[in-house]
Amino acid sequence: MADLDLAETFHDPVAPMPTAPARRFSGWSAASLVIAGLVGAPVLVVAGHLFAPSGEVWSHLAATVLADYIVNSLWLMVGVGAGVTFGGVGVAWLVTMCRFPGSRMLEWALLLPMAMPAYVVAYTYTGLLDYAGPVQSGLRALFGWSSARDYWFPEVRSLGGAIWVMTMVLYPYVYMLARAAFLEQSVCVLEASRTLGRSPWRAFREVALPLARPAIAAGVALALMETLNDFGTVHYFAVDTFTTGIYRTWLGLGQPAVAAQLGAVLMVFVLGLVLVERMSRGAGRTHHTTSRWRTLPRFRLTGPRALAAQVFCCAPLLLGFLVPAATLAIWSWEVGADQLFAADFAGLVANSFILAAVAAGAAVLVAVVLGYAQRLDPSGLNLGAVRLASLGYAVPGSVIAVGTLVALGFVNKVVGVMLIGSVAALVYAYLVRFLAVSFNAVEASLGKVTASIEAASRTLGKGPFATLWRVHVPIIRGSLLSAALLVFVDVMKELPATLIMRPFNFDTLAVRAFSLASDERLADAAAPALAIVLVGLVPVIGLSRAIARSRPGGGE
């Protein structure tokens, strides 16, 4: 009987609705196919260059720097992957299953580093930890050292420094998904392991961790995709990776075909990452066989254990958000209010907000069309179109930029319309890159609209568009706003695609922060960097509240 009740209440968003027959090759399906072709074109263009002839330039790269690109990218993935797994899973388990002073605040505070772009954190720690920074200057004054030869200090501008910075910023991807997975686990499973003599540590390692493994693998994959996408950090730290190679090959050597080939090789890395994530789940499935859900047990920690948990959980928050944010605020104050209210800074804010708002609106609109077309006609053709349109998020921004420029160059030759170097081209690149972010939210919210509500609208004579506008949109309005906000913040932080594709003499907050930091004007770069961080705080706090409410009883 329980199975029957579940079958009656479960709604599959891609299943054909019993009251509305599938509309194959309707206007919605045609729109879905056209959108998929346009959004997927840059990715397909880059993939098509994988085996294209490139002359002597590729041979020169292979003989000089290609090995560095591969080795450094692999080490970044290994280091960041290990760091975010250990840190993200550890803090997720502690704040979810244990109680110690400050644990409730840490539940949401541990997500704050998501608001910090990695390149911004790289700038702040360079200013703090380099030879002329306050840390080394204080050490020299304290111990009487006169030069760098008198002591050893780790070099922040290095591969190790890049791994450390990215780990501090990207661990929330694993923490977010691991915490949600732990909140969804039934207390009955954990109690069964305790009755079998398992200690809390063994219950975590042998029961909770395997159940949460798919979510953890997905979080690590997201963090590694962001690692491969990063340009500002590795460029500033002089670590040669595929993203820096694409930038130099395109703008330095003027070789778009070779840049596209480097992007294609980077796409192979991303594809391998996705395949490894899928394989890590294995053929087995882990799920609960009981409908009994009760409050998760909280292990109260006291004494040294509570102190150790506090230090372990506070360290990533301190290093990934509080120290960089405080540093940016101090630098902005030292520069003075004149820069904050200068006409140039106001123009940067306006450019960034307009680009982000237009891209967010376009992404949500396109996502609604794709999601509704899939709902009306869940055929293989529409599903394939959705998958093609969603590829961009798994592809680094530098690769999207190269593919977009090559595709628009072909359009210019065939049609005679010059779009390269325009704001429209930049928004198009953002749409390709971040459409999957908005589509996932829209698809999930559309799946919660029952077929009976839609059927009632259709029986009243409303067509698909009227039903979408008058029924679905009011119901999913909150999810649409959330999707728009997520895309808005992602566009505000996006650096590689903006650097390559922005119009002449058109800067954003991210570009200005990068340019000033590249000129070693770190204090001047603080104001635009701080503005990006403040904008990113809004969705991070909302996301934390949503995770806390993801389990009955508010996560308790």
Coordinates of C-alpha atoms in Angstrom, one line a residue:
M1 CA 0.0 0.0 0.0
A2 CA 2.9 2.3 0.7
D3 CA 4.3 1.7 -2.7
L4 CA 0.9 2.5 -4.2
D5 CA 0.7 5.8 -2.3
L6 CA 4.2 6.8 -3.5
A7 CA 3.4 6.0 -7.0
E8 CA 0.3 8.1 -6.9
T9 CA 2.0 11.1 -5.4
F10 CA 5.3 11.0 -7.3
H11 CA 5.4 13.2 -10.4
D12 CA 8.1 12.7 -13.0
P13 CA 8.7 16.0 -14.8
V14 CA 9.6 14.3 -18.0
A15 CA 6.8 11.7 -18.1
P16 CA 4.0 12.2 -20.6
M17 CA 0.9 13.8 -19.0
P18 CA -2.1 11.6 -19.2
T19 CA -4.5 14.5 -20.0
A20 CA -2.4 16.1 -22.7
P21 CA -1.0 13.9 -25.5
A22 CA 2.6 14.5 -26.6
R23 CA 2.9 17.3 -29.2
R24 CA 5.7 16.2 -31.4
F25 CA 7.3 18.7 -33.7
S26 CA 5.1 21.5 -32.3
G27 CA 6.2 25.1 -32.1
W28 CA 7.6 24.5 -28.7
S29 CA 9.7 21.6 -29.9
A30 CA 10.9 23.6 -32.9
A31 CA 11.9 26.5 -30.6
S32 CA 13.7 24.0 -28.3
L33 CA 15.7 22.6 -31.2
V34 CA 16.6 26.1 -32.5
I35 CA 17.8 27.2 -29.1
A36 CA 19.8 24.0 -28.6
G37 CA 21.5 24.5 -31.9
L38 CA 22.4 28.2 -31.1
V39 CA 23.5 27.6 -27.6
G40 CA 25.4 24.4 -28.4
A41 CA 27.2 25.8 -31.4
P42 CA 30.3 27.2 -29.7
V43 CA 30.9 23.9 -27.9
L44 CA 30.5 21.9 -31.1
V45 CA 32.8 24.4 -32.9
V46 CA 35.5 23.9 -30.4
A47 CA 35.1 20.1 -30.5
G48 CA 35.3 20.2 -34.3
H49 CA 38.7 21.7 -34.1
L50 CA 40.3 18.8 -32.2
F51 CA 41.7 17.2 -35.3
A52 CA 41.9 20.2 -37.6
P53 CA 45.4 21.0 -39.1
S54 CA 47.1 23.9 -37.3
G55 CA 50.5 24.2 -38.9
E56 CA 53.7 24.8 -37.0
V57 CA 52.2 26.7 -34.1
W58 CA 50.7 23.6 -32.5
S59 CA 54.1 21.8 -33.0
H60 CA 55.8 24.7 -31.2
L61 CA 53.3 24.5 -28.3
A62 CA 53.7 20.8 -28.1
A63 CA 57.5 21.1 -27.9
T64 CA 57.6 24.0 -25.4
V65 CA 54.6 24.5 -23.1
L66 CA 52.0 21.9 -23.7
A67 CA 53.5 19.5 -21.2
D68 CA 53.4 22.2 -18.5
Y69 CA 49.7 22.9 -19.3
I70 CA 48.9 19.2 -18.9
V71 CA 51.0 18.6 -15.7
N72 CA 49.9 21.8 -14.0
S73 CA 46.3 21.2 -14.8
L74 CA 46.5 17.6 -13.5
W75 CA 48.2 18.7 -10.2
L76 CA 45.6 21.4 -9.7
M77 CA 42.8 18.9 -10.1
V78 CA 44.5 16.4 -7.7
G79 CA 45.3 18.9 -5.1
V80 CA 42.0 20.8 -5.2
G81 CA 40.1 17.6 -5.4
A82 CA 41.7 16.1 -2.3
G83 CA 41.4 19.4 -0.4
V84 CA 37.7 20.1 -1.1
T85 CA 36.8 16.4 -0.4
F86 CA 38.6 16.3 3.0
G87 CA 37.5 19.8 4.1
G88 CA 34.0 19.8 2.6
V89 CA 32.9 16.4 3.8
G90 CA 34.5 16.9 7.2
V91 CA 32.8 20.2 8.1
A92 CA 29.5 18.9 6.6
W93 CA 29.5 15.9 8.9
L94 CA 30.5 17.9 12.0
V95 CA 27.9 20.7 11.7
T96 CA 25.1 18.2 10.7
M97 CA 25.6 15.4 13.2
C98 CA 27.4 17.2 16.1
R99 CA 26.6 20.0 18.5
F100 CA 29.3 22.3 19.8
P101 CA 29.5 26.0 20.5
G102 CA 28.9 27.9 17.2
S103 CA 27.8 25.0 15.2
R104 CA 24.4 26.5 14.3
M105 CA 26.0 29.7 13.0
L106 CA 28.6 27.6 11.0
E107 CA 25.8 25.8 9.2
W108 CA 25.2 28.8 7.0
A109 CA 28.5 30.7 7.5
L110 CA 30.5 27.9 5.9
L111 CA 28.9 28.7 2.5
L112 CA 30.2 32.3 2.5
P113 CA 33.4 31.6 0.6
M114 CA 31.2 30.8 -2.4
A115 CA 30.8 34.5 -2.7
M116 CA 34.5 35.0 -3.1
P117 CA 35.9 34.6 -6.7
A118 CA 39.2 32.7 -6.5
Y119 CA 41.2 35.4 -8.2
V120 CA 40.1 37.9 -5.6
V121 CA 41.3 35.7 -2.8
A122 CA 44.5 35.3 -4.7
Y123 CA 45.0 39.0 -4.8
T124 CA 44.4 39.5 -1.1
Y125 CA 46.7 36.8 0.0
T126 CA 49.4 38.0 -2.3
G127 CA 49.2 41.4 -0.7
L128 CA 49.3 39.8 2.8
L129 CA 51.9 37.2 2.3
D130 CA 54.5 38.5 -0.2
Y131 CA 57.8 39.9 0.8
A132 CA 56.6 43.4 1.3
G133 CA 53.3 42.4 2.9
P134 CA 52.4 42.8 6.5
V135 CA 53.0 39.2 7.5
Q136 CA 56.6 38.9 6.4
S137 CA 57.3 42.5 7.4
G138 CA 56.1 41.7 10.9
L139 CA 58.1 38.5 11.1
R140 CA 61.3 40.4 10.0
A141 CA 60.7 43.1 12.6
L142 CA 59.9 40.5 15.3
F143 CA 62.9 38.3 14.8
G144 CA 65.4 40.9 13.5
W145 CA 65.8 39.4 10.1
S146 CA 67.2 41.7 7.5
S147 CA 66.5 39.9 4.2
A148 CA 64.8 36.9 2.6
R149 CA 68.0 34.9 2.9
D150 CA 67.6 34.9 6.7
Y151 CA 64.4 32.8 6.8
W152 CA 62.2 30.6 4.7
F153 CA 58.6 31.5 3.8
P154 CA 56.3 29.6 1.4
E155 CA 55.9 31.3 -1.9
V156 CA 52.2 32.1 -2.4
R157 CA 52.6 32.7 -6.2
S158 CA 53.1 29.0 -7.0
L159 CA 51.2 25.9 -7.9
G160 CA 50.8 25.1 -4.2
G161 CA 49.5 28.6 -3.5
A162 CA 46.9 28.2 -6.3
I163 CA 45.8 24.8 -4.9
W164 CA 45.4 26.3 -1.5
V165 CA 43.5 29.4 -2.6
M166 CA 41.1 27.3 -4.8
T167 CA 40.5 24.8 -2.0
M168 CA 39.5 27.6 0.4
V169 CA 37.1 29.0 -2.2
L170 CA 35.7 25.8 -3.7
Y171 CA 35.2 23.5 -0.7
P172 CA 31.6 24.9 -0.3
Y173 CA 30.5 22.9 -3.4
V174 CA 31.3 19.7 -1.6
Y175 CA 30.0 21.0 1.8
M176 CA 26.7 22.1 0.3
L177 CA 25.9 18.8 -1.4
A178 CA 27.3 16.6 1.3
R179 CA 25.3 18.4 4.0
A180 CA 22.1 18.1 2.0
A181 CA 22.8 14.4 1.6
F182 CA 23.5 13.9 5.3
L183 CA 20.3 15.8 6.2
E184 CA 18.3 13.5 3.9
Q185 CA 19.5 10.3 5.6
S186 CA 17.2 8.4 7.8
V187 CA 18.0 8.1 11.5
C188 CA 16.9 4.5 11.3
V189 CA 19.9 3.5 9.2
L190 CA 22.3 5.2 11.6
E191 CA 20.6 3.7 14.6
A192 CA 20.9 0.2 13.1
S193 CA 24.6 0.7 12.7
R194 CA 25.0 1.8 16.3
T195 CA 23.0 -1.3 17.5
L196 CA 25.5 -3.4 15.6
G197 CA 28.3 -2.0 17.7
R198 CA 29.6 0.7 15.3
S199 CA 31.2 3.8 16.9
P200 CA 30.1 7.3 15.5
W201 CA 33.3 7.3 13.4
R202 CA 32.6 3.8 11.9
A203 CA 29.0 4.7 11.4
F204 CA 30.1 7.7 9.4
R205 CA 32.7 5.8 7.4
E206 CA 30.7 2.7 6.7
V207 CA 27.1 3.9 6.5
A208 CA 26.7 7.7 6.1
L209 CA 29.6 8.2 3.7
P210 CA 28.6 5.5 1.2
L211 CA 25.0 6.8 1.2
A212 CA 26.3 10.4 0.5
R213 CA 28.9 9.3 -2.1
P214 CA 26.9 10.3 -5.2
A215 CA 26.4 13.8 -3.8
I216 CA 30.0 14.1 -2.7
A217 CA 31.2 13.0 -6.1
A218 CA 29.0 15.6 -7.8
G219 CA 30.3 18.3 -5.5
V220 CA 33.9 17.4 -6.2
A221 CA 33.2 17.4 -10.0
L222 CA 31.7 20.9 -9.8
A223 CA 34.7 22.1 -7.8
L224 CA 37.2 20.6 -10.3
M225 CA 35.2 22.1 -13.2
E226 CA 35.6 25.5 -11.6
T227 CA 39.3 24.7 -11.1
L228 CA 39.8 24.1 -14.8
N229 CA 37.8 27.2 -15.6
D230 CA 39.9 29.5 -13.4
F231 CA 42.0 32.0 -15.2
G232 CA 42.6 34.9 -12.8
T233 CA 44.3 32.9 -10.1
V234 CA 46.6 30.8 -12.3
H235 CA 47.5 33.8 -14.4
Y236 CA 48.4 35.9 -11.4
F237 CA 50.3 33.1 -9.8
A238 CA 52.2 32.4 -13.1
V239 CA 51.0 28.8 -13.2
D240 CA 50.7 27.7 -16.9
T241 CA 47.4 25.9 -17.5
F242 CA 45.1 25.4 -20.4
T243 CA 43.1 28.5 -19.6
T244 CA 46.2 30.7 -19.6
G245 CA 47.4 29.0 -22.8
I246 CA 44.1 29.6 -24.6
Y247 CA 44.3 33.3 -23.6
R248 CA 47.9 33.7 -24.8
T249 CA 47.4 31.8 -28.0
W250 CA 44.3 33.8 -29.0
L251 CA 45.4 37.3 -27.9
G252 CA 49.1 37.0 -28.0
L253 CA 49.8 34.8 -31.0
G254 CA 46.6 35.6 -32.9
Q255 CA 45.9 32.0 -33.6
P256 CA 42.1 31.3 -33.1
A257 CA 42.3 27.8 -34.6
V258 CA 45.1 26.7 -32.2
A259 CA 43.3 28.3 -29.3
A260 CA 40.2 26.3 -30.3
Q261 CA 42.3 23.1 -30.3
L262 CA 43.7 23.9 -26.9
G263 CA 40.1 24.4 -25.8
A264 CA 39.2 21.0 -27.3
V265 CA 41.9 19.3 -25.3
L266 CA 40.6 21.0 -22.2
M267 CA 37.1 19.7 -23.0
V268 CA 38.6 16.2 -23.1
F269 CA 39.8 16.8 -19.5
V270 CA 36.3 18.0 -18.5
L271 CA 34.6 15.0 -20.3
G272 CA 37.0 12.6 -18.5
L273 CA 36.1 14.3 -15.2
V274 CA 32.4 13.8 -15.8
L275 CA 32.9 10.2 -16.8
V276 CA 35.0 9.5 -13.6
E277 CA 32.2 11.1 -11.5
R278 CA 29.6 8.8 -13.2
M279 CA 31.8 5.8 -12.8
S280 CA 32.5 6.6 -9.1
R281 CA 28.8 6.0 -8.4
G282 CA 29.1 2.4 -9.5
A283 CA 26.3 0.1 -10.7
G284 CA 24.8 -0.1 -7.3
R285 CA 22.1 2.1 -5.8
T286 CA 21.8 3.3 -2.3
H287 CA 18.4 4.3 -1.0
H288 CA 16.2 4.0 2.1
T289 CA 13.7 1.2 2.5
T290 CA 11.7 2.8 5.2
S291 CA 9.4 5.8 5.4
R292 CA 10.2 6.4 9.1
W293 CA 12.0 9.7 9.4
R294 CA 13.0 11.3 12.7
T295 CA 15.3 13.9 13.9
L296 CA 18.9 13.1 13.2
P297 CA 20.9 12.3 16.4
R298 CA 23.2 15.1 17.4
F299 CA 26.4 14.1 19.2
R300 CA 27.2 16.8 21.7
L301 CA 30.9 17.6 21.9
T302 CA 32.6 19.1 24.9
G303 CA 36.0 19.9 26.0
P304 CA 38.9 19.2 23.7
R305 CA 36.6 17.6 21.1
A306 CA 34.4 20.7 20.9
L307 CA 37.5 22.9 20.5
A308 CA 38.9 20.7 17.8
A309 CA 35.6 20.8 15.9
Q310 CA 35.5 24.6 16.2
V311 CA 39.0 25.0 14.9
F312 CA 38.4 22.5 12.0
C313 CA 35.2 24.3 11.0
C314 CA 36.3 27.9 11.6
A315 CA 39.6 27.6 9.7
P316 CA 38.1 27.4 6.1
L317 CA 35.6 30.2 7.0
L318 CA 38.4 32.4 8.3
L319 CA 40.8 31.7 5.5
G320 CA 38.3 31.6 2.7
F321 CA 36.1 34.5 3.6
L322 CA 36.8 36.6 6.7
V323 CA 40.4 37.3 6.1
P324 CA 40.0 38.2 2.4
A325 CA 36.9 40.3 3.0
A326 CA 38.5 42.2 5.9
T327 CA 41.6 42.8 3.8
L328 CA 39.5 44.2 0.9
A329 CA 37.5 46.4 3.3
I330 CA 40.7 47.8 4.8
W331 CA 42.3 48.4 1.4
S332 CA 39.2 50.1 0.1
W333 CA 39.1 52.4 3.2
E334 CA 42.8 53.3 2.8
V335 CA 42.2 54.2 -0.9
G336 CA 39.4 56.5 0.2
A337 CA 35.9 57.2 -0.8
D338 CA 36.9 59.2 -3.9
Q339 CA 37.4 56.0 -5.9
L340 CA 34.1 54.5 -4.8
F341 CA 32.1 57.5 -6.0
A342 CA 34.2 58.3 -9.1
A343 CA 32.4 58.4 -12.4
D344 CA 34.7 55.6 -13.7
F345 CA 33.7 53.3 -10.9
A346 CA 30.1 54.0 -11.4
G347 CA 30.5 53.1 -15.0
L348 CA 32.0 49.8 -14.1
V349 CA 29.1 49.0 -11.7
A350 CA 26.6 50.0 -14.4
N351 CA 28.3 47.8 -17.1
S352 CA 28.5 44.8 -14.7
F353 CA 24.9 45.1 -13.6
I354 CA 23.5 45.6 -17.0
L355 CA 25.4 42.7 -18.5
A356 CA 24.5 40.4 -15.5
A357 CA 20.8 41.5 -15.6
V358 CA 20.4 41.0 -19.3
A359 CA 22.2 37.6 -19.3
A360 CA 20.1 36.5 -16.3
G361 CA 16.9 37.4 -17.9
A362 CA 17.8 35.7 -21.2
A363 CA 19.0 32.6 -19.4
V364 CA 15.7 32.3 -17.4
L365 CA 13.6 33.0 -20.5
V366 CA 15.4 30.4 -22.6
A367 CA 15.3 27.9 -19.7
V368 CA 11.5 28.3 -19.4
V369 CA 11.1 27.6 -23.2
L370 CA 13.3 24.5 -23.0
G371 CA 11.7 23.2 -19.8
Y372 CA 8.2 23.7 -21.0
A373 CA 8.9 22.2 -24.4
Q374 CA 10.4 19.1 -22.6
R375 CA 7.3 18.9 -20.4
L376 CA 4.9 19.1 -23.4
D377 CA 6.9 16.6 -25.5
P378 CA 9.4 14.5 -23.5
S379 CA 10.6 12.8 -26.7
G380 CA 14.2 11.8 -27.3
L381 CA 14.6 14.7 -29.6
N382 CA 13.7 17.3 -27.0
L383 CA 15.7 15.6 -24.3
G384 CA 18.7 15.6 -26.6
A385 CA 18.2 19.3 -27.3
V386 CA 18.2 20.0 -23.6
R387 CA 21.4 18.0 -23.0
L388 CA 23.1 19.9 -25.9
A389 CA 22.0 23.3 -24.6
S390 CA 23.2 22.4 -21.1
L391 CA 26.8 21.4 -22.1
G392 CA 28.1 24.9 -21.6
Y393 CA 28.3 24.8 -17.8
A394 CA 30.8 21.9 -18.0
V395 CA 33.0 23.8 -20.4
P396 CA 35.4 26.6 -19.1
G397 CA 34.6 30.2 -19.9
S398 CA 37.8 30.6 -22.0
V399 CA 36.7 27.7 -24.2
I400 CA 33.2 29.1 -24.6
A401 CA 34.7 32.4 -25.6
V402 CA 36.9 30.9 -28.3
G403 CA 34.1 28.8 -29.6
T404 CA 31.7 31.8 -29.7
L405 CA 34.2 34.0 -31.5
V406 CA 34.9 31.3 -34.1
A407 CA 31.2 30.7 -34.6
L408 CA 30.4 34.4 -34.9
G409 CA 33.3 34.8 -37.4
F410 CA 31.6 32.2 -39.6
V411 CA 28.3 34.0 -39.3
N412 CA 30.1 37.2 -40.4
K413 CA 31.5 35.5 -43.5
V414 CA 28.2 33.9 -44.5
V415 CA 25.6 36.6 -43.5
G416 CA 27.7 39.7 -43.3
V417 CA 26.6 40.6 -39.8
M418 CA 29.5 41.6 -37.6
L419 CA 28.8 40.7 -34.0
I420 CA 32.3 40.1 -32.7
G421 CA 33.3 42.7 -30.2
S422 CA 29.7 43.6 -29.3
V423 CA 27.8 43.4 -26.0
A424 CA 25.4 41.1 -27.7
A425 CA 28.2 38.6 -28.4
L426 CA 29.3 38.8 -24.8
V427 CA 25.7 38.1 -23.5
Y428 CA 25.5 35.2 -25.9
A429 CA 28.7 33.7 -24.4
Y430 CA 27.2 34.1 -20.9
L431 CA 24.0 32.4 -22.1
V432 CA 26.0 29.4 -23.4
R433 CA 28.1 29.2 -20.2
F434 CA 25.3 29.6 -17.6
L435 CA 22.1 28.3 -19.2
A436 CA 22.4 25.0 -17.3
V437 CA 22.3 26.9 -14.0
S438 CA 18.9 28.4 -14.7
F439 CA 17.5 25.4 -16.5
N440 CA 18.1 23.1 -13.6
A441 CA 16.1 25.4 -11.3
V442 CA 13.3 25.8 -13.9
E443 CA 13.1 22.1 -14.6
A444 CA 12.8 21.2 -10.9
S445 CA 10.1 23.8 -10.3
L446 CA 8.1 22.8 -13.3
G447 CA 8.1 19.2 -12.1
K448 CA 6.3 20.3 -9.0
V449 CA 3.3 21.6 -11.0
T450 CA 0.8 18.7 -11.0
A451 CA -0.8 17.6 -14.2
S452 CA -4.3 18.2 -12.8
I453 CA -3.7 21.9 -12.5
E454 CA -2.5 22.1 -16.1
A455 CA -5.4 19.9 -17.3
A456 CA -7.9 22.3 -15.6
S457 CA -6.4 25.2 -17.6
R458 CA -6.6 23.2 -20.8
T459 CA -10.2 22.3 -20.3
L460 CA -11.0 26.0 -19.9
G461 CA -9.8 26.5 -23.4
K462 CA -6.3 27.9 -22.6
G463 CA -3.5 26.9 -25.0
P464 CA 0.0 26.0 -24.0
F465 CA 1.3 29.5 -24.0
A466 CA -1.6 30.9 -22.0
T467 CA -1.3 28.0 -19.6
L468 CA 2.4 28.6 -19.1
W469 CA 1.9 32.4 -18.6
R470 CA -1.2 32.2 -16.3
V471 CA -0.6 28.9 -14.5
H472 CA 3.0 27.8 -14.4
V473 CA 4.8 31.2 -14.2
P474 CA 2.9 32.4 -11.1
I475 CA 3.5 29.0 -9.3
I476 CA 7.2 28.8 -10.1
R477 CA 7.9 32.6 -9.8
G478 CA 10.1 32.1 -6.7
S479 CA 12.3 29.5 -8.6
L480 CA 12.6 31.8 -11.6
L481 CA 13.8 34.6 -9.4
S482 CA 16.3 32.3 -7.7
A483 CA 17.6 31.1 -11.1
A484 CA 18.0 34.6 -12.3
L485 CA 19.9 35.6 -9.1
L486 CA 22.3 32.6 -9.5
V487 CA 23.1 33.5 -13.1
F488 CA 23.4 37.2 -12.2
V489 CA 26.1 36.5 -9.6
D490 CA 27.9 34.0 -11.9
V491 CA 28.1 36.6 -14.6
M492 CA 29.3 39.2 -12.2
K493 CA 32.2 36.9 -11.3
E494 CA 33.0 35.6 -14.7
L495 CA 36.5 36.6 -15.9
P496 CA 38.0 34.6 -18.8
A497 CA 35.1 34.9 -21.2
T498 CA 34.7 38.6 -20.4
L499 CA 38.4 39.3 -20.9
I500 CA 38.5 37.6 -24.3
M501 CA 35.1 38.9 -25.7
R502 CA 34.4 42.3 -24.1
P503 CA 34.0 45.2 -26.5
F504 CA 36.8 47.7 -26.9
N505 CA 37.2 50.1 -23.9
F506 CA 34.4 48.2 -22.1
D507 CA 35.3 47.1 -18.6
T508 CA 33.4 45.3 -15.8
L509 CA 34.2 45.1 -12.1
A510 CA 35.9 41.7 -12.7
V511 CA 38.0 43.0 -15.5
R512 CA 39.0 46.1 -13.7
A513 CA 40.0 44.1 -10.5
F514 CA 42.1 41.8 -12.7
S515 CA 43.8 44.6 -14.6
L516 CA 44.7 46.5 -11.4
A517 CA 45.9 43.4 -9.7
S518 CA 48.0 42.5 -12.7
D519 CA 49.7 45.9 -12.4
E520 CA 50.3 45.2 -8.7
R521 CA 47.9 47.9 -7.7
L522 CA 46.2 45.6 -5.2
A523 CA 44.8 48.4 -3.0
D524 CA 43.1 50.0 -6.0
A525 CA 41.7 46.6 -7.0
A526 CA 40.0 46.2 -3.6
A527 CA 36.9 48.3 -4.4
P528 CA 35.7 46.5 -7.5
A529 CA 36.6 43.1 -5.9
L530 CA 34.7 43.9 -2.8
A531 CA 31.7 45.0 -4.9
I532 CA 31.7 41.5 -6.5
V533 CA 31.8 39.8 -3.2
L534 CA 29.0 41.8 -1.7
V535 CA 26.7 41.0 -4.7
G536 CA 27.6 37.3 -4.3
L537 CA 26.5 37.2 -0.6
V538 CA 22.8 37.4 -1.4
P539 CA 22.3 34.0 -3.2
V540 CA 24.8 32.3 -0.8
I541 CA 22.7 33.2 2.2
G542 CA 19.5 32.2 0.5
L543 CA 21.1 28.9 -0.6
S544 CA 22.1 28.2 3.0
R545 CA 18.6 28.8 4.2
A546 CA 17.2 26.5 1.5
I547 CA 19.5 23.7 2.5
A548 CA 18.5 24.1 6.2
R549 CA 14.8 23.7 5.2
S550 CA 15.5 20.7 2.9
R551 CA 14.6 18.2 5.6
P552 CA 11.4 18.0 7.5
G553 CA 11.7 20.0 10.7
G554 CA 14.1 22.5 9.1
G555 CA 17.0 20.2 9.1
E556 CA 16.9 19.3 12.8

